[in-house]
Structure formats: C-alpha cells, structure tokens
Amino acid sequence: MTASKKTTISLFLLVLVLFISSLKYGAVKLSLSTLFVGEASALQEYVFWQLRLPRSLAGIGVGCLLAVCGAALQGLFRNPLVEPGLIGVTTGASAAAVLVISFGSWLSLSAILGGLLLPLAAFMGALLVSFFIYKLSQSAGKSQIALLILAGVAVNAIFGALTGFVLNYSSDAALRSFTFWAMGDLSGANWLQVAIILPLAIAILTYLSRNAADLDALSLGEQAAFHLGVDVQRISIHIILLTALGIGAAVAFFGAIGFVGLVVPHMVRKIYGARNAVIIPISALLGAGLLMAADLVARLIILPAELPIGIVTSLIGGPFFLWLLIQNKKKLA
Amino acid sequence: MITLEAVSLNIGQKMLLNNVNASIPRASFTAILGNNGAGKSTLLNILTGENQRYTGLYYFDGEHAKTLSVNHWAARRAVLPQMHLQSAEYTGEEVIRMGALPFVATPYTLSKHLEEISTALGIHEIMKQSILHVSGGELQKIHLARVLLQAFLSPVQPPYIFLDEPANHLDLKAQQEIFNYLKKLTHKGFGIVAVIHDINLAARFADHFILLKNGGVVKQGSSQHCLCEVSLSQTFDCPMQRVNSEGLQCPLFIPQTALETSI
C-alpha cells in the first residue's frame, strides 16, 4: 500500500470519527446507543433529528462545496492563492443574500419558495462577481494575481458598502442575526438546507472529478489546453456557473465561512501533488472533515454558548494565508 | 495535406498576413522562416486552428478547417507553443501524460509510447521531477514529449506536429538529437512544421520552406528552390552569403555584416 493510500484511509476514518463526534457532542451530550435502541427522551430525539444530524450533514456538504469550489477556481485562474472570499465572490453572494433577507418579506412567498429565493439570489451575486473577475483575469498579463486580489479588494468594498446600506434599514433583531450569519454559522441548519446543499455538493464534485483532466490541461494555459482538445470556453463557463452556485448556496444558508477553499486544496496539493483527479475528491473529504472539526470547536469552546464557525476557520485560515504569502513572496513580486 | 488559398488576416488597420498561398505536405519537415513581425506566429496560429478570424480558404486534408471541432483538431495535430506556462507543481511525467488527454489509450500503449519518447529525448531522469524545478531546456523537452505523445496516440495517423521555435533553450547536442528524431518521424509520414530562427539549423533538417516577410510569402517550396542568397537576403532584410562546407549535404548561410566585421 502506498503512502498516499494510507493517508487517504486515515483521512476517511478521521472524517468518520468527526462525524460521529459532531452528532454526540454539544450543549446536550447525546448517547448514540440509547438513541438507536429507542430509549432516548423526546428532547434527545429532537436534538438528534432536528438539530445535530442536519447540522452535521450540512457541515459535510458546505465543507465539501467550499473546498472543491476553491480547488476548481484555483485551477481555472491558474493560481493557488485564489479563494472565493479574496476575489469577492463570497461578498457578492452575501450582498445579494442580505438584500433578500431584508426585503424578501415584501414578496410574501411561501416558506419553501422563500427558502429557495435566498440561495438563488446569492448564486446571482456570486455569479456576477465571478464572471467579472474572470473577464478581468483573461485580459490581464503577468501580474494576474496582484490584479485579481486588488480587484477583490474593490469588489469587497463595493458589496460591503451595499450590504451596510441595506442593513441601515434593518431592524435590530435582523442586524444581530446578520452579524452572526456574516461570520459563518452552521447552528441553524435544517433539513431543507441539507436537501439543497448535499445534492449540490455531490453534483459539483462529480462534474469536477470527471473533468479533472481538463483542469490539468488548463494549468498549461488556455492555448495549450485548446491544443489538447479542451473546449476552454465551455469548461470555463461551467466552472464559473457551478462554483457560483455552490458558493452562493453555502453563503446563503450558512454565511461567509472563510479560507476553507484556500487552506484545504493547498494542504491536499502538498501531500498528493497537483493532479486535479486526486485534488478534487480528496479536497471534498478534507473540507468536510475540517468544517466538522471547526464546528465542533465552535460549539464546545465556550459552552453553553457558541461561536460562529467562520471565526474558527478565519483564525486558522488567516495565519495560514499569511504564511502562504510569505512562501510565495518571490512569485508575487 | 494542408492547403492555404489567399489567406489574409487584418487586425484593425494592421495587416498581419497578406494573401498567403501555401501547401504543406505530410512526410516532410517544413520550416517557416522570417524576421520578427513577419507573420510566422500568426501563420502558425492559423495552421493550428487557434486563430479563425482569417479570410481566404484553409483546407486540412480536404476539409474546411473552420468546420473542424476542438476534438477533430486534437486528433489531427499536436502543437508545441513558444512559451510554457507552469502554474502548478506537476511532475514532468504528469505533464507528458496530458498529451493523452484527448484520446482513450490502454495503459500498455501509453507506457510503450512513453518509453519510446523518453528514450529518444533522454528525459528519464527529469520525468520524476517537478516542472517548477527543471531548467528551461529540460522543460522544453518535457513539453516536446507531451506533444509527441499526443501525436503518437492520435487516431488520425500520421498527424501534423506544429512547433513554435522548438530549438529554444536546447543546447547544441540536444538540438541535433531532437531535430534528427523529428526528421526520422517525417520518414514515417508525420508532417513536421516548425518556426525556426536559425537558418542553418533549418537548412540542415528541413526539406520544405515557407519564407515570410511583412505578412507575405517571399518564396515557398524545396531547399533548391528557396535556399539561395537572393531569397534569404530579401526575407531577412540583410545580405546573406552562401558558404559551402566540405562534407556537408546542405549549404550554410552567413549574414554578410557578420562576415565583414569578423575579418
């Protein structure tokens, strides 16, 4: 058995352990065995079925989506430093989501339609920014990453201002829930969200895994990819649409959970090399694991209260990104 | 067989190619020669299917080139670009294997071709290394290997191989070995088409020439037809002198300014 196979199996086991732990631990500690033999109290049953399980599944879905979308965008932009949050995609999704949260009630839609409107709006916001950034990067020459990140700063400022403007007209309660949501929060996960997030994560993961070789060819440049029979236009548009959909849905439901899309693919590349056929599925696995781990920390560290999960991922991801920048100093100059 | 009829390309006011008529046979080594800005790369980009904004007619094996799909192109020709982007830490072998991307190949066929190519180019050692840590010449060989793999696996046999300045970064020995190998491929029917800056390298290995100047064809055809002082002086805008060397099958050409200053 090769070293990377061993790592993959350990990773699988780790994710499994994290999944079971995330079902067990929290403000109320559950015993899974009592639940399965049917001896649990009504409260325990409720906590398990309506809070824990959807939350853990949502964690898997979101972690997988953010990591896989990060890896795909890095492939498309040919740069390992691209992250949805940095280039403004997340902020675009947030601004659209805030618009719907604040003014969506005017449309008086049913619960399910209202639930769908939020991810759709966030998708449009994410799509708008991705498309703009992609067009910008296509016309850019050598200093692509500097341009991308500066454009991200501008986009973040514009949509941040827009969000602030909308919040100015919101109630105090909406404001408080927004603050929590803006930092990323899995605590409100419900089955409707799981029913959207999980299939979406599986669909995007499947598409990207199948087209991983095309992403590899794209790393040689659009010209060389075309020589190798890759329909560059088509795959670029698919990646932009799918990542906007994935990031949009994740942001709409659970807020901006930063740096997962950056940290996870990078760690995977360090261990497994550059081939996307490996990076994409392993990133999905590690992303799911990392998010469940961060969620466990977020809900256990200040019991009985909770931290927003985005604080945990940013506290890990921020320093990691700085370290990455220092490593890449030469390339950026 | 590739045939161009009255192919022109203008971008804005700028005329990049002007009424190019040319034919490029298989089983031959075609060299595209010309000064900077003569239209060599533009012509190559049209030939490889990248640039489709030209006017005139381009027939690839009797088919209109503009009707070919991305996959058709990948099966009919492989291309070595002038510059190689390297954005991720692939190993040399991973990059070479990308040449198999457009096709379905059994592991046996794949490893057979990989072995042949890596032996011919002498790259067994560097295949295991990251492409971010190899020299310019080594990177050139890795990409050449990728291009050859694509050509060997192509369902349309023998395909064309387009090379934009293949001698870039290669040392003299590697240049000779690789051009010799390419020459051998033409005996198997491959159509090799290369933009080459070194006139003497071209004179030695190529048997078909397209001389370009200011977007137009000065001359095209066999060595005997194209390799003369008059045509080359006109093409390079610089007086060229023919030097015959004993024991060499082909003539050598030296820019006269260089001769004068060295004497």
Tab-separated table of N, CA, C and O in Angstrom, chain B residues 7-85:
chain	number	residue	atom	x	y	z
B	7	VAL	N	-5.029	33.340	-47.970
B	7	VAL	CA	-5.322	33.595	-46.554
B	7	VAL	C	-4.740	34.942	-46.132
B	7	VAL	O	-3.552	35.206	-46.339
B	8	SER	N	-5.608	35.798	-45.587
B	8	SER	CA	-5.176	37.108	-45.086
B	8	SER	C	-5.735	37.317	-43.699
B	8	SER	O	-6.767	36.750	-43.344
B	9	LEU	N	-5.050	38.126	-42.933
B	9	LEU	CA	-5.567	38.467	-41.610
B	9	LEU	C	-5.207	39.903	-41.282
B	9	LEU	O	-4.041	40.293	-41.306
B	10	ASN	N	-6.251	40.695	-41.014
B	10	ASN	CA	-6.026	42.072	-40.579
B	10	ASN	C	-6.573	42.226	-39.185
B	10	ASN	O	-7.633	41.692	-38.865
B	11	ILE	N	-5.843	42.923	-38.334
B	11	ILE	CA	-6.403	43.288	-37.040
B	11	ILE	C	-6.410	44.805	-36.993
B	11	ILE	O	-5.352	45.427	-36.967
B	12	GLY	N	-7.610	45.360	-37.038
B	12	GLY	CA	-7.733	46.807	-37.151
B	12	GLY	C	-7.126	47.253	-38.473
B	12	GLY	O	-7.402	46.687	-39.520
B	13	GLN	N	-6.243	48.231	-38.410
B	13	GLN	CA	-5.582	48.712	-39.612
B	13	GLN	C	-4.386	47.856	-39.976
B	13	GLN	O	-3.851	47.945	-41.075
B	14	LYS	N	-3.973	47.008	-39.020
B	14	LYS	CA	-2.716	46.307	-39.198
B	14	LYS	C	-2.896	45.014	-39.994
B	14	LYS	O	-3.735	44.190	-39.665
B	15	MET	N	-2.115	44.873	-41.041
B	15	MET	CA	-2.180	43.684	-41.868
B	15	MET	C	-1.137	42.684	-41.366
B	15	MET	O	0.065	42.921	-41.450
B	16	LEU	N	-1.601	41.569	-40.810
B	16	LEU	CA	-0.658	40.587	-40.255
B	16	LEU	C	-0.256	39.551	-41.290
B	16	LEU	O	0.890	39.124	-41.343
B	17	LEU	N	-1.223	39.135	-42.103
B	17	LEU	CA	-0.907	38.207	-43.182
B	17	LEU	C	-1.591	38.714	-44.444
B	17	LEU	O	-2.731	39.166	-44.400
B	18	ASN	N	-0.885	38.629	-45.564
B	18	ASN	CA	-1.425	39.176	-46.794
B	18	ASN	C	-1.387	38.137	-47.906
B	18	ASN	O	-0.328	37.793	-48.395
B	19	ASN	N	-2.580	37.613	-48.229
B	19	ASN	CA	-2.729	36.743	-49.390
B	19	ASN	C	-1.696	35.608	-49.422
B	19	ASN	O	-0.923	35.476	-50.357
B	20	VAL	N	-1.751	34.788	-48.365
B	20	VAL	CA	-0.801	33.679	-48.293
B	20	VAL	C	-1.365	32.461	-49.023
B	20	VAL	O	-2.466	32.003	-48.738
B	21	ASN	N	-0.621	31.986	-50.012
B	21	ASN	CA	-0.962	30.728	-50.681
B	21	ASN	C	0.166	29.761	-50.357
B	21	ASN	O	1.327	30.063	-50.605
B	22	ALA	N	-0.196	28.628	-49.790
B	22	ALA	CA	0.863	27.689	-49.434
B	22	ALA	C	0.294	26.290	-49.346
B	22	ALA	O	-0.900	26.100	-49.105
B	23	SER	N	1.156	25.325	-49.557
B	23	SER	CA	0.737	23.956	-49.283
B	23	SER	C	1.821	23.302	-48.452
B	23	SER	O	3.017	23.552	-48.652
B	24	ILE	N	1.380	22.514	-47.482
B	24	ILE	CA	2.326	21.882	-46.561
B	24	ILE	C	2.079	20.379	-46.605
B	24	ILE	O	1.060	19.902	-46.132
B	25	PRO	N	2.995	19.645	-47.197
B	25	PRO	CA	2.776	18.203	-47.334
B	25	PRO	C	3.079	17.445	-46.048
B	25	PRO	O	3.816	17.934	-45.184
B	26	ARG	N	2.499	16.244	-45.941
B	26	ARG	CA	2.916	15.314	-44.886
B	26	ARG	C	4.262	14.724	-45.280
B	26	ARG	O	4.755	14.962	-46.387
B	27	ALA	N	4.816	13.942	-44.372
B	27	ALA	CA	6.089	13.265	-44.626
B	27	ALA	C	7.173	14.234	-45.052
B	27	ALA	O	8.018	13.920	-45.881
B	28	SER	N	7.107	15.442	-44.502
B	28	SER	CA	8.181	16.384	-44.777
B	28	SER	C	8.367	17.315	-43.582
B	28	SER	O	7.505	17.397	-42.714
B	29	PHE	N	9.521	17.953	-43.569
B	29	PHE	CA	9.862	18.857	-42.473
B	29	PHE	C	9.797	20.277	-43.036
B	29	PHE	O	10.660	20.666	-43.828
B	30	THR	N	8.768	21.016	-42.663
B	30	THR	CA	8.587	22.356	-43.195
B	30	THR	C	9.106	23.386	-42.201
B	30	THR	O	8.741	23.348	-41.024
B	31	ALA	N	9.953	24.277	-42.674
B	31	ALA	CA	10.453	25.344	-41.809
B	31	ALA	C	9.801	26.657	-42.233
B	31	ALA	O	9.763	26.972	-43.428
B	32	ILE	N	9.256	27.393	-41.247
B	32	ILE	CA	8.727	28.727	-41.526
B	32	ILE	C	9.784	29.721	-41.071
B	32	ILE	O	10.165	29.744	-39.891
B	33	LEU	N	10.301	30.509	-42.008
B	33	LEU	CA	11.395	31.435	-41.700
B	33	LEU	C	10.954	32.869	-41.942
B	33	LEU	O	10.102	33.135	-42.790
B	34	GLY	N	11.543	33.769	-41.204
B	34	GLY	CA	11.237	35.182	-41.404
B	34	GLY	C	11.696	36.000	-40.223
B	34	GLY	O	12.016	35.451	-39.158
B	35	ASN	N	11.729	37.315	-40.415
B	35	ASN	CA	12.150	38.195	-39.326
B	35	ASN	C	11.060	38.339	-38.272
B	35	ASN	O	9.937	37.876	-38.458
B	36	ASN	N	11.386	39.026	-37.187
B	36	ASN	CA	10.372	39.350	-36.178
B	36	ASN	C	9.261	40.144	-36.832
B	36	ASN	O	9.528	41.065	-37.604
B	37	GLY	N	8.027	39.772	-36.531
B	37	GLY	CA	6.904	40.526	-37.082
B	37	GLY	C	6.585	40.192	-38.522
B	37	GLY	O	5.741	40.841	-39.135
B	38	ALA	N	7.236	39.145	-39.076
B	38	ALA	CA	6.975	38.775	-40.473
B	38	ALA	C	5.644	38.035	-40.615
B	38	ALA	O	5.127	37.906	-41.715
B	39	GLY	N	5.113	37.546	-39.486
B	39	GLY	CA	3.839	36.826	-39.533
B	39	GLY	C	3.975	35.335	-39.285
B	39	GLY	O	3.031	34.583	-39.500
B	40	LYS	N	5.154	34.905	-38.795
B	40	LYS	CA	5.376	33.473	-38.570
B	40	LYS	C	4.404	32.904	-37.540
B	40	LYS	O	3.741	31.899	-37.785
B	41	SER	N	4.335	33.578	-36.388
B	41	SER	CA	3.471	33.061	-35.332
B	41	SER	C	2.006	33.163	-35.727
B	41	SER	O	1.209	32.273	-35.417
B	42	THR	N	1.648	34.247	-36.430
B	42	THR	CA	0.272	34.396	-36.892
B	42	THR	C	-0.088	33.237	-37.817
B	42	THR	O	-1.145	32.617	-37.675
B	43	LEU	N	0.816	32.937	-38.746
B	43	LEU	CA	0.565	31.830	-39.668
B	43	LEU	C	0.424	30.522	-38.903
B	43	LEU	O	-0.496	29.731	-39.149
B	44	LEU	N	1.319	30.315	-37.921
B	44	LEU	CA	1.259	29.075	-37.145
B	44	LEU	C	-0.060	28.988	-36.366
B	44	LEU	O	-0.679	27.925	-36.298
B	45	ASN	N	-0.502	30.124	-35.814
B	45	ASN	CA	-1.759	30.120	-35.054
B	45	ASN	C	-2.951	29.806	-35.947
B	45	ASN	O	-3.933	29.221	-35.489
B	46	ILE	N	-2.881	30.214	-37.186
B	46	ILE	CA	-3.953	29.862	-38.119
B	46	ILE	C	-3.881	28.373	-38.452
B	46	ILE	O	-4.877	27.662	-38.409
B	47	LEU	N	-2.663	27.904	-38.710
B	47	LEU	CA	-2.488	26.497	-39.071
B	47	LEU	C	-2.946	25.555	-37.961
B	47	LEU	O	-3.483	24.487	-38.225
B	48	THR	N	-2.741	25.954	-36.682
B	48	THR	CA	-3.092	25.070	-35.570
B	48	THR	C	-4.570	25.158	-35.189
B	48	THR	O	-5.017	24.443	-34.306
B	49	GLY	N	-5.312	26.045	-35.831
B	49	GLY	CA	-6.747	26.133	-35.552
B	49	GLY	C	-7.113	27.126	-34.470
B	49	GLY	O	-8.286	27.311	-34.157
B	50	GLU	N	-6.088	27.778	-33.866
B	50	GLU	CA	-6.396	28.725	-32.789
B	50	GLU	C	-7.051	29.985	-33.315
B	50	GLU	O	-8.007	30.485	-32.742
B	51	ASN	N	-6.476	30.512	-34.384
B	51	ASN	CA	-6.978	31.765	-34.943
B	51	ASN	C	-7.866	31.444	-36.142
B	51	ASN	O	-7.408	30.862	-37.122
B	52	GLN	N	-9.141	31.809	-36.025
B	52	GLN	CA	-10.077	31.500	-37.108
B	52	GLN	C	-10.634	32.777	-37.729
B	52	GLN	O	-11.645	32.757	-38.419
B	53	ARG	N	-9.979	33.897	-37.460
B	53	ARG	CA	-10.530	35.165	-37.952
B	53	ARG	C	-9.958	35.567	-39.308
B	53	ARG	O	-10.151	36.679	-39.756
B	54	TYR	N	-9.286	34.651	-39.953
B	54	TYR	CA	-8.684	34.959	-41.241
B	54	TYR	C	-9.731	34.952	-42.354
B	54	TYR	O	-10.817	34.386	-42.192
B	55	THR	N	-9.380	35.578	-43.472
B	55	THR	CA	-10.194	35.429	-44.673
B	55	THR	C	-9.417	34.526	-45.630
B	55	THR	O	-8.219	34.335	-45.469
B	56	GLY	N	-10.094	33.970	-46.604
B	56	GLY	CA	-9.441	33.026	-47.510
B	56	GLY	C	-9.798	31.604	-47.109
B	56	GLY	O	-10.628	31.395	-46.213
B	57	LEU	N	-9.146	30.645	-47.735
B	57	LEU	CA	-9.528	29.252	-47.517
B	57	LEU	C	-8.372	28.460	-46.938
B	57	LEU	O	-7.228	28.611	-47.350
B	58	TYR	N	-8.693	27.611	-45.966
B	58	TYR	CA	-7.711	26.740	-45.351
B	58	TYR	C	-8.292	25.331	-45.394
B	58	TYR	O	-9.304	25.067	-44.758
B	59	TYR	N	-7.680	24.470	-46.181
B	59	TYR	CA	-8.124	23.076	-46.260
B	59	TYR	C	-7.172	22.182	-45.494
B	59	TYR	O	-5.956	22.220	-45.724
B	60	PHE	N	-7.742	21.394	-44.584
B	60	PHE	CA	-6.955	20.413	-43.828
B	60	PHE	C	-7.408	19.038	-44.309
B	60	PHE	O	-8.526	18.636	-44.032
B	61	ASP	N	-6.567	18.339	-45.048
B	61	ASP	CA	-6.937	17.057	-45.657
B	61	ASP	C	-8.244	17.173	-46.432
B	61	ASP	O	-9.132	16.318	-46.325
B	62	GLY	N	-8.395	18.246	-47.159
B	62	GLY	CA	-9.569	18.424	-47.998
B	62	GLY	C	-10.780	18.989	-47.283
B	62	GLY	O	-11.780	19.338	-47.912
B	63	GLU	N	-10.719	19.103	-45.939
B	63	GLU	CA	-11.855	19.651	-45.206
B	63	GLU	C	-11.617	21.124	-44.897
B	63	GLU	O	-10.479	21.534	-44.648
B	64	HIS	N	-12.716	21.896	-44.879
B	64	HIS	CA	-12.605	23.291	-44.468
B	64	HIS	C	-12.157	23.343	-43.005
B	64	HIS	O	-12.836	22.805	-42.137
B	65	ALA	N	-11.039	23.990	-42.721
B	65	ALA	CA	-10.511	23.997	-41.353
B	65	ALA	C	-11.486	24.627	-40.365
B	65	ALA	O	-11.551	24.237	-39.212
B	66	LYS	N	-12.271	25.602	-40.836
B	66	LYS	CA	-13.185	26.281	-39.905
B	66	LYS	C	-14.318	25.369	-39.439
B	66	LYS	O	-14.993	25.676	-38.473
B	67	THR	N	-14.545	24.249	-40.131
B	67	THR	CA	-15.634	23.352	-39.718
B	67	THR	C	-15.152	22.301	-38.717
B	67	THR	O	-15.957	21.541	-38.185
B	68	LEU	N	-13.837	22.238	-38.449
B	68	LEU	CA	-13.330	21.205	-37.549
B	68	LEU	C	-13.623	21.566	-36.088
B	68	LEU	O	-13.481	22.710	-35.686
B	69	SER	N	-14.036	20.552	-35.311
B	69	SER	CA	-14.303	20.785	-33.887
B	69	SER	C	-12.989	20.731	-33.101
B	69	SER	O	-11.953	20.320	-33.636
B	70	VAL	N	-13.069	21.131	-31.833
B	70	VAL	CA	-11.883	21.091	-30.971
B	70	VAL	C	-11.274	19.685	-30.956
B	70	VAL	O	-10.062	19.514	-31.006
B	71	ASN	N	-12.147	18.666	-30.900
B	71	ASN	CA	-11.656	17.283	-30.849
B	71	ASN	C	-11.029	16.848	-32.160
B	71	ASN	O	-10.039	16.114	-32.175
B	72	HIS	N	-11.634	17.281	-33.277
B	72	HIS	CA	-11.038	16.983	-34.574
B	72	HIS	C	-9.615	17.521	-34.645
B	72	HIS	O	-8.696	16.850	-35.085
B	73	TRP	N	-9.477	18.762	-34.208
B	73	TRP	CA	-8.152	19.385	-34.228
B	73	TRP	C	-7.167	18.571	-33.401
B	73	TRP	O	-6.045	18.309	-33.831
B	74	ALA	N	-7.605	18.179	-32.191
B	74	ALA	CA	-6.693	17.466	-31.289
B	74	ALA	C	-6.236	16.144	-31.890
B	74	ALA	O	-5.157	15.657	-31.583
B	75	ALA	N	-7.070	15.559	-32.757
B	75	ALA	CA	-6.714	14.277	-33.372
B	75	ALA	C	-5.848	14.464	-34.614
B	75	ALA	O	-5.223	13.521	-35.083
B	76	ARG	N	-5.843	15.658	-35.183
B	76	ARG	CA	-5.132	15.864	-36.444
B	76	ARG	C	-3.768	16.516	-36.273
B	76	ARG	O	-2.942	16.469	-37.169
B	77	ARG	N	-3.585	17.192	-35.159
B	77	ARG	CA	-2.310	17.887	-34.997
B	77	ARG	C	-1.983	18.065	-33.510
B	77	ARG	O	-2.853	18.131	-32.675
B	78	ALA	N	-0.678	18.112	-33.221
B	78	ALA	CA	-0.223	18.453	-31.874
B	78	ALA	C	0.622	19.722	-32.009
B	78	ALA	O	1.185	19.970	-33.071
B	79	VAL	N	0.673	20.515	-30.930
B	79	VAL	CA	1.327	21.822	-31.034
B	79	VAL	C	2.266	22.073	-29.861
B	79	VAL	O	1.878	21.906	-28.705
B	80	LEU	N	3.486	22.469	-30.165
B	80	LEU	CA	4.412	22.913	-29.120
B	80	LEU	C	4.424	24.438	-29.120
B	80	LEU	O	4.904	25.056	-30.074
B	81	PRO	N	3.868	25.064	-28.067
B	81	PRO	CA	3.869	26.536	-28.046
B	81	PRO	C	5.273	27.079	-27.789
B	81	PRO	O	6.166	26.352	-27.362
B	82	GLN	N	5.403	28.388	-28.016
B	82	GLN	CA	6.699	29.022	-27.822
B	82	GLN	C	7.037	29.169	-26.346
B	82	GLN	O	8.162	29.007	-25.928
B	83	MET	N	5.991	29.486	-25.548
B	83	MET	CA	6.187	29.676	-24.105
B	83	MET	C	5.409	28.596	-23.357
B	83	MET	O	4.362	28.173	-23.816
B	84	HIS	N	5.951	28.190	-22.207
B	84	HIS	CA	5.250	27.193	-21.418
B	84	HIS	C	4.837	27.789	-20.083
B	84	HIS	O	5.671	28.216	-19.315
B	85	LEU	N	3.529	27.803	-19.832
B	85	LEU	CA	3.036	28.266	-18.543
B	85	LEU	C	3.197	27.143	-17.540
B	85	LEU	O	2.956	25.987	-17.854
